[in-house]
Amino acid sequence: MKNSVGREIPEYIESYGQVKPFDGALANYGERTKTSVKLRSVKPGDNKLVETIDEVLDKVGIRDGMTVSFHHHLRNGDFVLNLVMEAIAKRGVKDITVAATGIFKIHEPLVDYIKSGIVTGISVNYIAPGPVATAISKGLLKKPAVLMSHGGRPRAIESGDLHIDVAFIAAPTADSYGNMNGVQGKAACGTLAYAVSDAQYADHVVAVTDNLVPYPACPIEISQDYVDYVVKVESIGDPNGIVSGTLTVTKDPVGLRIAKLAAQVIEATGYIKEGMSFQTGAGGTSLAVAAEVRRFMKEKNVVGSFAAGGITGYMVDMLNDGLFRSLFDVQCFDLKAIASMRDNPKHQKMSGSLYGNPHNRGAVVNNLDVMILGATEIDTDFNVNVVTGSDGIIIGASGGHNDTAAGSKLAIVVTNLTKGRLPVVKDQVTTVTTPGETIDVLVTERGIAVNPARQDLIDKLKDTDLPIVPIEELKNIAERLTGKPEPIEFSDQVVAVVQYRDGTVIDVVRKPL
Amino acid sequence: MKNSVGREIPEYIESYGQVKPFDGALANYGERTKTSVKLRSVKPGDNKLVETIDEVLDKVGIRDGMTVSFHHHLRNGDFVLNLVMEAIAKRGVKDITVAATGIFKIHEPLVDYIKSGIVTGISVNYIAPGPVATAISKGLLKKPAVLMSHGGRPRAIESGDLHIDVAFIAAPTADSYGNMNGVQGKAACGTLAYAVSDAQYADHVVAVTDNLVPYPACPIEISQDYVDYVVKVESIGDPNGIVSGTLTVTKDPVGLRIAKLAAQVIEATGYIKEGMSFQTGAGGTSLAVAAEVRRFMKEKNVVGSFAAGGITGYMVDMLNDGLFRSLFDVQCFDLKAIASMRDNPKHQKMSGSLYGNPHNRGAVVNNLDVMILGATEIDTDFNVNVVTGSDGIIIGASGGHNDTAAGSKLAIVVTNLTKGRLPVVKDQVTTVTTPGETIDVLVTERGIAVNPARQDLIDKLKDTDLPIVPIEELKNIAERLTGKPEPIEFSDQVVAVVQYRDGTVIDVVRKPL
């Protein structure tokens, strides 16, 4: 069948089940249910501290077919997923589904577990290009991977679509009764926001820490009433892999030109205004947009309401400069962000659900004015791909892409028109991650295209000297520069299901031939 | 039938249902279920701000038989319960159950609603002596009132035993999307901790505020993802009724003697030690115990882990003096506590569930070393009554009494041996609120009784010069002083059901003749 972005998807996918096709970004609201939770109540005098991960696996009764979960705030420095999976693998347990909020190169050991059938399922909302993503693309995983968004995952957990048997929460600081935070300890990573739904809904919740502090931990982000066991390990992560170095504005002249154009679009459409809200990623071009927006805000003497998302030192500087009244932080990208979250009450954490879940009573993305997004490919219907590369291999998942696009009033994709001698604007993207109906403007170095559905924006931009062109023209320019690439050929095997944030299927990834 | 504290209770109570008899403080742990939650998801662009309470009642579809909930952090200054109930009453809606965490004298209008059948049910965990408590005692309420504890109420909500149709949350500060806090605004009350379960589990959640701030409120205690509607009213409360004046240590020599003895018991039994935790109420004698404990802690150069409960300025001073590393606050009693919670990260808030719910994965009371409790009556089995007065009329509910008694390692009741020419120690208390198995020591001005079940404490105290006596002797002394009072006579009508924190029935209150 075809879904509403025109993608051909199966009605039923083996090991996934019946497919609910994507039917529009706003099609799936209304009455919702948060599922019930099973737990074992803890008596006065009970001890939660367990000596080893192996002993935890006994306590939770690990067995074939279970789903175990992890969060990715330790990013490419995370040791916890590997430590737990190694202990599981040693027991000969099989058919495990890994529900990780993010997977990085450091998680390469998963590839062997996939090959040996220890891991047969993966659900993930951020995945870095690398060995695990490639193994999935090659069809090594028994069940199709499920690619979600940062808001879609807590939606899935809260609704019961994604049931977690055991949540393992990497805790830079914990006490022996399970109170945790991420702002203290040698593996400090800032907020633990993506793990909040796991703690609330998993059958068993385990804090894994290398910094066991006297009771009570202070501050507390995830509290003891959600935690069954605490286990101390030598190290939960490598600080060098956890935080990025200083993230800086791009120096590339093309990136700077794109950023300048994007900021001019924001200004010309009236979004540089008192109380404005803003989100951007951590890439060099995105930060360059932030730098331009900052300049406009200072010129106009404007104070914004909030900046949100994964937070960098750049956003912290804007907060401290008084350009925003508050930050909503779901993930700290650098040391400055971690310190700010620890010390500044205006730097507020938000759970993944509060950030982007479409089925709660209103996520933060709903209040975003301006969102700056990247793209691997974008088609002439403004559908965006951030999941697959030009060779059809998986290089990412939505992260907050389709959440913020859906929520924000002005969703701008900034990208070079061509990358690696391939066009970014195409007739059809390889994989749809984010529906075009939620993308408002595309900014490239060769011109700006506005979604025809946004006549209000077109009207506001038509008298400016900004290079507004139809998106088809950008496609043509790109193809003239690079030639039209040969289409990638795929087998019928579905290796990954791309869920939209509401749990419908917006696309599938098939195995490249 | 008789429950395990020997109280004769019906097997079935009309308008309450089948009775689960109390069967021991630790009888009811193990596998538990948190119930599912119905909600209406909120789309980008939806507006939550509603003009009037009346309009909110339309939106939530108020109708006969519904349960509406309130929290009591505004105490005797609360306007919200009355405002909402007045609007409900005007519509001719009937058969409403009021699930309030606390009821005060200011809520006297409830009496008329009870008489007219607008309100037919009440559940409450704190109730001040006064018109509503008296109306319940007189049997005016159609259904028996359900008296819970501060931990039992979130247990009831989370398990589904207490289903709330509409939660009205008095919010000293809120933004138009429902983010709230209690530390800012003219009706600042500190934490909103008792309302957290209501926000998480009610079908509809309404923030009622008189201080609507630009989005986002900061800090946020209850967040937008739990809130359907926000309504602004002229005033949510009277600051003079919200916070007490400065709460001070008693000057009464009897109270001071009791406090000194209690502190000596704590010291002699080894609980003045590094990492100790401590809770006491806000009464003059309780604060006097705190003053004595403080002196011992300073003498021994001891730093405690935490103090918990409803927090007074006295506890804030102990935190600031470095005598505790942290506070766990479920309710701020005075301006100093509110300011401290707002400004000091070591002053942590805790939800009612985190405080005392026996059926989560471990409440804070589980980690309490020493708890100082009051009593209206105590019997020779150490069962305590804080629910009914000597005339059988309701004057209170458990609050945190039976939660902290169950969790703490050393639960000490401090009380004058006689009150108002009546003995406090009796063969049988009028109503059991807290089972004797969870009370360790009774301290009076005429002697100290240790629960025989605590041989360890008896051993530690036997070589001190503290006046340790059997509890029966205290009873005899009291009766010699006051005479043995005539037993109160009751009709068969059950006017209130006293639930233990685990939802079993520890006693019932019958209508006095």
Tab-separated table of N, CA and C in Angstrom, chain A residues 80-206:
chain	number	residue	atom	x	y	z
A	80	VAL	N	28.097	1.412	29.147
A	80	VAL	CA	27.074	0.631	29.850
A	80	VAL	C	26.386	-0.377	28.930
A	81	LEU	N	26.015	0.054	27.732
A	81	LEU	CA	25.357	-0.886	26.815
A	81	LEU	C	26.262	-2.102	26.576
A	82	ASN	N	27.534	-1.833	26.336
A	82	ASN	CA	28.446	-2.949	26.064
A	82	ASN	C	28.639	-3.856	27.286
A	83	LEU	N	28.770	-3.252	28.471
A	83	LEU	CA	28.944	-4.052	29.697
A	83	LEU	C	27.751	-4.977	29.926
A	84	VAL	N	26.558	-4.418	29.773
A	84	VAL	CA	25.348	-5.208	30.019
A	84	VAL	C	25.197	-6.296	28.958
A	85	MET	N	25.407	-5.917	27.693
A	85	MET	CA	25.207	-6.903	26.620
A	85	MET	C	26.257	-8.012	26.692
A	86	GLU	N	27.464	-7.672	27.141
A	86	GLU	CA	28.493	-8.692	27.308
A	86	GLU	C	28.061	-9.700	28.374
A	87	ALA	N	27.505	-9.181	29.468
A	87	ALA	CA	27.052	-10.074	30.543
A	87	ALA	C	25.880	-10.936	30.076
A	88	ILE	N	25.005	-10.349	29.289
A	88	ILE	CA	23.874	-11.118	28.760
A	88	ILE	C	24.368	-12.196	27.804
A	89	ALA	N	25.309	-11.797	26.927
A	89	ALA	CA	25.834	-12.734	25.927
A	89	ALA	C	26.512	-13.924	26.601
A	90	LYS	N	27.241	-13.666	27.670
A	90	LYS	CA	27.970	-14.738	28.375
A	90	LYS	C	27.038	-15.814	28.915
A	91	ARG	N	25.784	-15.440	29.169
A	91	ARG	CA	24.837	-16.399	29.725
A	91	ARG	C	24.190	-17.270	28.672
A	92	GLY	N	24.456	-16.962	27.394
A	92	GLY	CA	23.798	-17.736	26.347
A	92	GLY	C	22.351	-17.351	26.138
A	93	VAL	N	21.960	-16.201	26.689
A	93	VAL	CA	20.598	-15.718	26.446
A	93	VAL	C	20.515	-15.232	25.002
A	94	LYS	N	19.393	-15.471	24.355
A	94	LYS	CA	19.243	-15.126	22.938
A	94	LYS	C	17.997	-14.277	22.696
A	95	ASP	N	17.930	-13.778	21.476
A	95	ASP	CA	16.699	-13.157	20.990
A	95	ASP	C	16.341	-11.901	21.783
A	96	ILE	N	17.371	-11.155	22.127
A	96	ILE	CA	17.191	-9.916	22.895
A	96	ILE	C	16.902	-8.759	21.939
A	97	THR	N	15.958	-7.900	22.322
A	97	THR	CA	15.773	-6.635	21.610
A	97	THR	C	16.436	-5.521	22.409
A	98	VAL	N	17.290	-4.777	21.714
A	98	VAL	CA	17.959	-3.635	22.344
A	98	VAL	C	17.171	-2.377	21.982
A	99	ALA	N	16.558	-1.779	22.985
A	99	ALA	CA	15.817	-0.529	22.773
A	99	ALA	C	16.701	0.596	23.297
A	100	ALA	N	17.502	1.163	22.401
A	100	ALA	CA	18.463	2.198	22.805
A	100	ALA	C	17.988	3.529	22.245
A	101	THR	N	18.137	4.572	23.037
A	101	THR	CA	17.767	5.876	22.484
A	101	THR	C	18.775	6.301	21.422
A	102	GLY	N	20.015	5.826	21.556
A	102	GLY	CA	21.017	6.133	20.540
A	102	GLY	C	22.085	5.061	20.466
A	103	ILE	N	22.602	4.837	19.265
A	103	ILE	CA	23.677	3.854	19.059
A	103	ILE	C	24.830	4.547	18.340
A	104	PHE	N	26.050	4.301	18.854
A	104	PHE	CA	27.248	4.960	18.336
A	104	PHE	C	28.287	3.921	17.910
A	105	LYS	N	29.391	4.413	17.359
A	105	LYS	CA	30.444	3.490	16.918
A	105	LYS	C	30.940	2.604	18.046
A	106	ILE	N	30.961	3.163	19.257
A	106	ILE	CA	31.482	2.398	20.396
A	106	ILE	C	30.659	1.134	20.651
A	107	HIS	N	29.441	1.105	20.131
A	107	HIS	CA	28.575	-0.064	20.344
A	107	HIS	C	28.773	-1.153	19.296
A	108	GLU	N	29.912	-1.123	18.610
A	108	GLU	CA	30.238	-2.121	17.581
A	108	GLU	C	30.088	-3.570	18.069
A	109	PRO	N	30.379	-3.884	19.353
A	109	PRO	CA	30.180	-5.280	19.786
A	109	PRO	C	28.785	-5.819	19.488
A	110	LEU	N	27.811	-4.934	19.341
A	110	LEU	CA	26.460	-5.391	18.985
A	110	LEU	C	26.464	-6.198	17.689
A	111	VAL	N	27.383	-5.866	16.795
A	111	VAL	CA	27.386	-6.542	15.485
A	111	VAL	C	27.577	-8.049	15.666
A	112	ASP	N	28.514	-8.438	16.527
A	112	ASP	CA	28.708	-9.867	16.779
A	112	ASP	C	27.480	-10.493	17.435
A	113	TYR	N	26.853	-9.762	18.349
A	113	TYR	CA	25.654	-10.292	18.996
A	113	TYR	C	24.517	-10.434	17.990
A	114	ILE	N	24.475	-9.531	17.032
A	114	ILE	CA	23.471	-9.627	15.968
A	114	ILE	C	23.736	-10.881	15.135
A	115	LYS	N	24.999	-11.072	14.789
A	115	LYS	CA	25.355	-12.236	13.944
A	115	LYS	C	25.047	-13.556	14.647
A	116	SER	N	25.226	-13.576	15.971
A	116	SER	CA	25.042	-14.840	16.684
A	116	SER	C	23.619	-15.022	17.203
A	117	GLY	N	22.740	-14.088	16.905
A	117	GLY	CA	21.344	-14.263	17.317
A	117	GLY	C	21.092	-13.918	18.773
A	118	ILE	N	22.093	-13.365	19.446
A	118	ILE	CA	21.856	-12.894	20.815
A	118	ILE	C	20.956	-11.658	20.761
A	119	VAL	N	21.271	-10.782	19.822
A	119	VAL	CA	20.409	-9.617	19.581
A	119	VAL	C	19.675	-9.829	18.258
A	120	THR	N	18.348	-9.805	18.333
A	120	THR	CA	17.562	-10.010	17.104
A	120	THR	C	16.677	-8.818	16.778
A	121	GLY	N	16.605	-7.871	17.699
A	121	GLY	CA	15.800	-6.678	17.431
A	121	GLY	C	16.487	-5.436	17.965
A	122	ILE	N	16.286	-4.327	17.274
A	122	ILE	CA	16.834	-3.042	17.728
A	122	ILE	C	15.775	-1.986	17.496
A	123	SER	N	15.535	-1.159	18.527
A	123	SER	CA	14.788	0.062	18.240
A	123	SER	C	15.636	1.218	18.716
A	124	VAL	N	15.649	2.287	17.925
A	124	VAL	CA	16.602	3.352	18.184
A	124	VAL	C	16.071	4.649	17.590
A	125	ASN	N	16.391	5.768	18.227
A	125	ASN	CA	15.968	7.050	17.652
A	125	ASN	C	17.117	7.916	17.170
A	126	TYR	N	18.331	7.568	17.564
A	126	TYR	CA	19.493	8.210	16.948
A	126	TYR	C	20.510	7.120	16.678
A	127	ILE	N	21.053	7.055	15.482
A	127	ILE	CA	22.098	6.073	15.210
A	127	ILE	C	23.163	6.744	14.357
A	128	ALA	N	24.403	6.652	14.841
A	128	ALA	CA	25.514	7.257	14.097
A	128	ALA	C	25.899	6.336	12.937
A	129	PRO	N	26.385	6.929	11.837
A	129	PRO	CA	26.899	6.077	10.760
A	129	PRO	C	27.972	5.182	11.357
A	130	GLY	N	27.999	3.910	10.958
A	130	GLY	CA	29.012	3.037	11.545
A	130	GLY	C	28.592	1.586	11.512
A	131	PRO	N	29.303	0.775	12.279
A	131	PRO	CA	29.159	-0.679	12.137
A	131	PRO	C	27.755	-1.211	12.403
A	132	VAL	N	27.081	-0.718	13.414
A	132	VAL	CA	25.759	-1.273	13.730
A	132	VAL	C	24.758	-0.882	12.647
A	133	ALA	N	24.789	0.390	12.248
A	133	ALA	CA	23.885	0.848	11.187
A	133	ALA	C	24.135	0.050	9.903
A	134	THR	N	25.384	-0.206	9.598
A	134	THR	CA	25.718	-0.960	8.387
A	134	THR	C	25.243	-2.404	8.500
A	135	ALA	N	25.421	-3.008	9.678
A	135	ALA	CA	24.959	-4.388	9.873
A	135	ALA	C	23.444	-4.486	9.675
A	136	ILE	N	22.728	-3.496	10.182
A	136	ILE	CA	21.267	-3.481	9.976
A	136	ILE	C	20.967	-3.391	8.481
A	137	SER	N	21.643	-2.491	7.797
A	137	SER	CA	21.409	-2.304	6.365
A	137	SER	C	21.691	-3.570	5.568
A	138	LYS	N	22.657	-4.332	6.018
A	138	LYS	CA	23.010	-5.570	5.317
A	138	LYS	C	22.033	-6.704	5.608
A	139	GLY	N	21.080	-6.443	6.449
A	139	GLY	CA	20.071	-7.462	6.722
A	139	GLY	C	20.519	-8.513	7.714
A	140	LEU	N	21.526	-8.195	8.531
A	140	LEU	CA	22.028	-9.201	9.481
A	140	LEU	C	21.101	-9.381	10.690
A	141	LEU	N	20.361	-8.343	11.006
A	141	LEU	CA	19.476	-8.407	12.170
A	141	LEU	C	18.239	-9.221	11.805
A	142	LYS	N	17.835	-10.127	12.699
A	142	LYS	CA	16.738	-11.040	12.358
A	142	LYS	C	15.427	-10.289	12.105
A	143	LYS	N	15.127	-9.337	12.991
A	143	LYS	CA	13.893	-8.559	12.817
A	143	LYS	C	14.250	-7.193	12.242
A	144	PRO	N	13.347	-6.564	11.530
A	144	PRO	CA	13.661	-5.219	11.055
A	144	PRO	C	13.906	-4.285	12.245
A	145	ALA	N	14.922	-3.462	12.119
A	145	ALA	CA	15.127	-2.440	13.149
A	145	ALA	C	13.962	-1.457	13.094
A	146	VAL	N	13.645	-0.873	14.250
A	146	VAL	CA	12.586	0.142	14.281
A	146	VAL	C	13.241	1.486	14.578
A	147	LEU	N	13.153	2.390	13.616
A	147	LEU	CA	13.755	3.707	13.763
A	147	LEU	C	12.670	4.681	14.192
A	148	MET	N	12.897	5.312	15.329
A	148	MET	CA	11.886	6.202	15.899
A	148	MET	C	12.411	7.630	15.943
A	149	SER	N	11.603	8.508	16.503
A	149	SER	CA	12.072	9.867	16.784
A	149	SER	C	12.231	10.019	18.297
A	150	HIS	N	12.845	11.119	18.706
A	150	HIS	CA	13.024	11.349	20.143
A	150	HIS	C	11.687	11.496	20.873
A	151	GLY	N	10.681	12.013	20.195
A	151	GLY	CA	9.356	12.089	20.808
A	151	GLY	C	8.563	10.805	20.599
A	152	GLY	N	8.852	10.124	19.497
A	152	GLY	CA	8.130	8.894	19.181
A	152	GLY	C	8.443	7.760	20.138
A	153	ARG	N	9.690	7.726	20.618
A	153	ARG	CA	10.058	6.642	21.531
A	153	ARG	C	9.297	6.727	22.863
A	154	PRO	N	9.309	7.873	23.556
A	154	PRO	CA	8.483	7.929	24.779
A	154	PRO	C	7.001	7.700	24.482
A	155	ARG	N	6.527	8.151	23.321
A	155	ARG	CA	5.144	7.832	22.944
A	155	ARG	C	4.937	6.325	22.910
A	156	ALA	N	5.876	5.626	22.256
A	156	ALA	CA	5.760	4.171	22.130
A	156	ALA	C	5.818	3.495	23.491
A	157	ILE	N	6.691	3.975	24.355
A	157	ILE	CA	6.817	3.381	25.690
A	157	ILE	C	5.554	3.656	26.509
A	158	GLU	N	5.118	4.891	26.517
A	158	GLU	CA	3.963	5.256	27.345
A	158	GLU	C	2.676	4.587	26.867
A	159	SER	N	2.570	4.369	25.571
A	159	SER	CA	1.349	3.746	25.029
A	159	SER	C	1.365	2.235	25.193
A	160	GLY	N	2.545	1.688	25.488
A	160	GLY	CA	2.666	0.235	25.567
A	160	GLY	C	3.121	-0.399	24.260
A	161	ASP	N	3.264	0.375	23.191
A	161	ASP	CA	3.752	-0.181	21.917
A	161	ASP	C	5.162	-0.744	22.069
A	162	LEU	N	5.969	-0.073	22.872
A	162	LEU	CA	7.330	-0.553	23.147
A	162	LEU	C	7.399	-0.932	24.613
A	163	HIS	N	7.347	-2.240	24.868
A	163	HIS	CA	7.412	-2.701	26.264
A	163	HIS	C	8.858	-3.028	26.622
A	164	ILE	N	9.347	-2.423	27.698
A	164	ILE	CA	10.722	-2.659	28.136
A	164	ILE	C	10.708	-3.577	29.348
A	165	ASP	N	11.441	-4.696	29.228
A	165	ASP	CA	11.533	-5.598	30.380
A	165	ASP	C	12.505	-5.045	31.410
A	166	VAL	N	13.678	-4.655	30.964
A	166	VAL	CA	14.677	-4.129	31.899
A	166	VAL	C	15.315	-2.872	31.320
A	167	ALA	N	15.226	-1.782	32.054
A	167	ALA	CA	15.897	-0.539	31.655
A	167	ALA	C	17.198	-0.429	32.439
A	168	PHE	N	18.297	-0.291	31.710
A	168	PHE	CA	19.600	-0.059	32.345
A	168	PHE	C	19.949	1.412	32.143
A	169	ILE	N	20.023	2.144	33.233
A	169	ILE	CA	20.236	3.586	33.122
A	169	ILE	C	21.643	3.942	33.580
A	170	ALA	N	22.453	4.375	32.626
A	170	ALA	CA	23.800	4.852	32.950
A	170	ALA	C	23.658	6.104	33.799
A	171	ALA	N	24.207	6.055	35.019
A	171	ALA	CA	23.998	7.146	35.971
A	171	ALA	C	25.352	7.706	36.416
A	172	PRO	N	25.723	8.875	35.913
A	172	PRO	CA	26.992	9.483	36.335
A	172	PRO	C	27.084	9.670	37.851
A	173	THR	N	25.932	9.789	38.504
A	173	THR	CA	25.894	9.821	39.967
A	173	THR	C	24.633	9.094	40.431
A	174	ALA	N	24.770	8.253	41.434
A	174	ALA	CA	23.598	7.589	42.022
A	174	ALA	C	23.886	7.303	43.484
A	175	ASP	N	22.808	7.222	44.282
A	175	ASP	CA	22.973	6.711	45.636
A	175	ASP	C	22.478	5.269	45.674
A	176	SER	N	22.642	4.622	46.816
A	176	SER	CA	22.373	3.182	46.871
A	176	SER	C	20.881	2.858	46.822
A	177	TYR	N	20.025	3.878	46.847
A	177	TYR	CA	18.581	3.629	46.778
A	177	TYR	C	18.027	4.055	45.421
A	178	GLY	N	18.916	4.467	44.492
A	178	GLY	CA	18.500	4.669	43.106
A	178	GLY	C	18.243	6.096	42.679
A	179	ASN	N	18.431	7.065	43.563
A	179	ASN	CA	18.326	8.447	43.103
A	179	ASN	C	19.532	8.772	42.219
A	180	MET	N	19.281	9.422	41.086
A	180	MET	CA	20.347	9.632	40.097
A	180	MET	C	20.370	11.059	39.589
A	181	ASN	N	21.571	11.461	39.176
A	181	ASN	CA	21.685	12.640	38.331
A	181	ASN	C	22.823	12.461	37.346
A	182	GLY	N	22.869	13.337	36.341
A	182	GLY	CA	23.897	13.269	35.315
A	182	GLY	C	24.879	14.420	35.369
A	183	VAL	N	24.750	15.283	36.372
A	183	VAL	CA	25.574	16.494	36.379
A	183	VAL	C	26.797	16.388	37.282
A	184	GLN	N	26.914	15.284	38.023
A	184	GLN	CA	28.081	15.095	38.880
A	184	GLN	C	28.771	13.789	38.501
A	185	GLY	N	30.053	13.685	38.857
A	185	GLY	CA	30.777	12.442	38.589
A	185	GLY	C	31.711	12.582	37.417
A	186	LYS	N	32.633	11.640	37.319
A	186	LYS	CA	33.658	11.738	36.263
A	186	LYS	C	33.063	11.508	34.875
A	187	ALA	N	31.915	10.849	34.803
A	187	ALA	CA	31.264	10.644	33.504
A	187	ALA	C	30.040	11.551	33.360
A	188	ALA	N	30.102	12.737	33.955
A	188	ALA	CA	28.959	13.667	33.896
A	188	ALA	C	28.562	13.924	32.445
A	189	CYS	N	27.270	13.875	32.193
A	189	CYS	CA	26.768	14.058	30.830
A	189	CYS	C	25.634	15.079	30.791
A	190	GLY	N	25.279	15.649	31.928
A	190	GLY	CA	24.170	16.620	31.953
A	190	GLY	C	22.866	15.949	32.313
A	191	THR	N	21.838	16.194	31.524
A	191	THR	CA	20.530	15.591	31.822
A	191	THR	C	20.502	14.105	31.447
A	192	LEU	N	19.545	13.373	32.053
A	192	LEU	CA	19.279	11.965	31.716
A	192	LEU	C	17.904	11.846	31.053
A	193	ALA	N	17.517	12.902	30.355
A	193	ALA	CA	16.124	13.091	29.947
A	193	ALA	C	15.541	11.942	29.122
A	194	TYR	N	16.349	11.352	28.238
A	194	TYR	CA	15.788	10.302	27.374
A	194	TYR	C	15.449	9.040	28.151
A	195	ALA	N	16.003	8.899	29.365
A	195	ALA	CA	15.769	7.680	30.142
A	195	ALA	C	14.538	7.774	31.048
A	196	VAL	N	13.889	8.923	31.071
A	196	VAL	CA	12.791	9.127	32.019
A	196	VAL	C	11.624	8.165	31.753
A	197	SER	N	11.214	8.038	30.495
A	197	SER	CA	10.098	7.120	30.196
A	197	SER	C	10.482	5.681	30.505
A	198	ASP	N	11.725	5.315	30.239
A	198	ASP	CA	12.189	3.963	30.569
A	198	ASP	C	12.002	3.711	32.066
A	199	ALA	N	12.419	4.672	32.887
A	199	ALA	CA	12.302	4.509	34.342
A	199	ALA	C	10.841	4.415	34.762
A	200	GLN	N	9.984	5.159	34.078
A	200	GLN	CA	8.579	5.177	34.473
A	200	GLN	C	7.814	3.921	34.056
A	201	TYR	N	8.238	3.283	32.970
A	201	TYR	CA	7.400	2.226	32.388
A	201	TYR	C	8.017	0.828	32.325
A	202	ALA	N	9.340	0.705	32.517
A	202	ALA	CA	9.946	-0.631	32.412
A	202	ALA	C	9.517	-1.512	33.580
A	203	ASP	N	9.490	-2.835	33.347
A	203	ASP	CA	9.178	-3.775	34.434
A	203	ASP	C	10.245	-3.734	35.524
A	204	HIS	N	11.494	-3.598	35.106
A	204	HIS	CA	12.621	-3.531	36.049
A	204	HIS	C	13.508	-2.364	35.653
A	205	VAL	N	13.980	-1.629	36.635
A	205	VAL	CA	14.813	-0.457	36.368
A	205	VAL	C	16.106	-0.567	37.173
A	206	VAL	N	17.221	-0.468	36.467
A	206	VAL	CA	18.536	-0.649	37.081
A	206	VAL	C	19.380	0.603	36.846
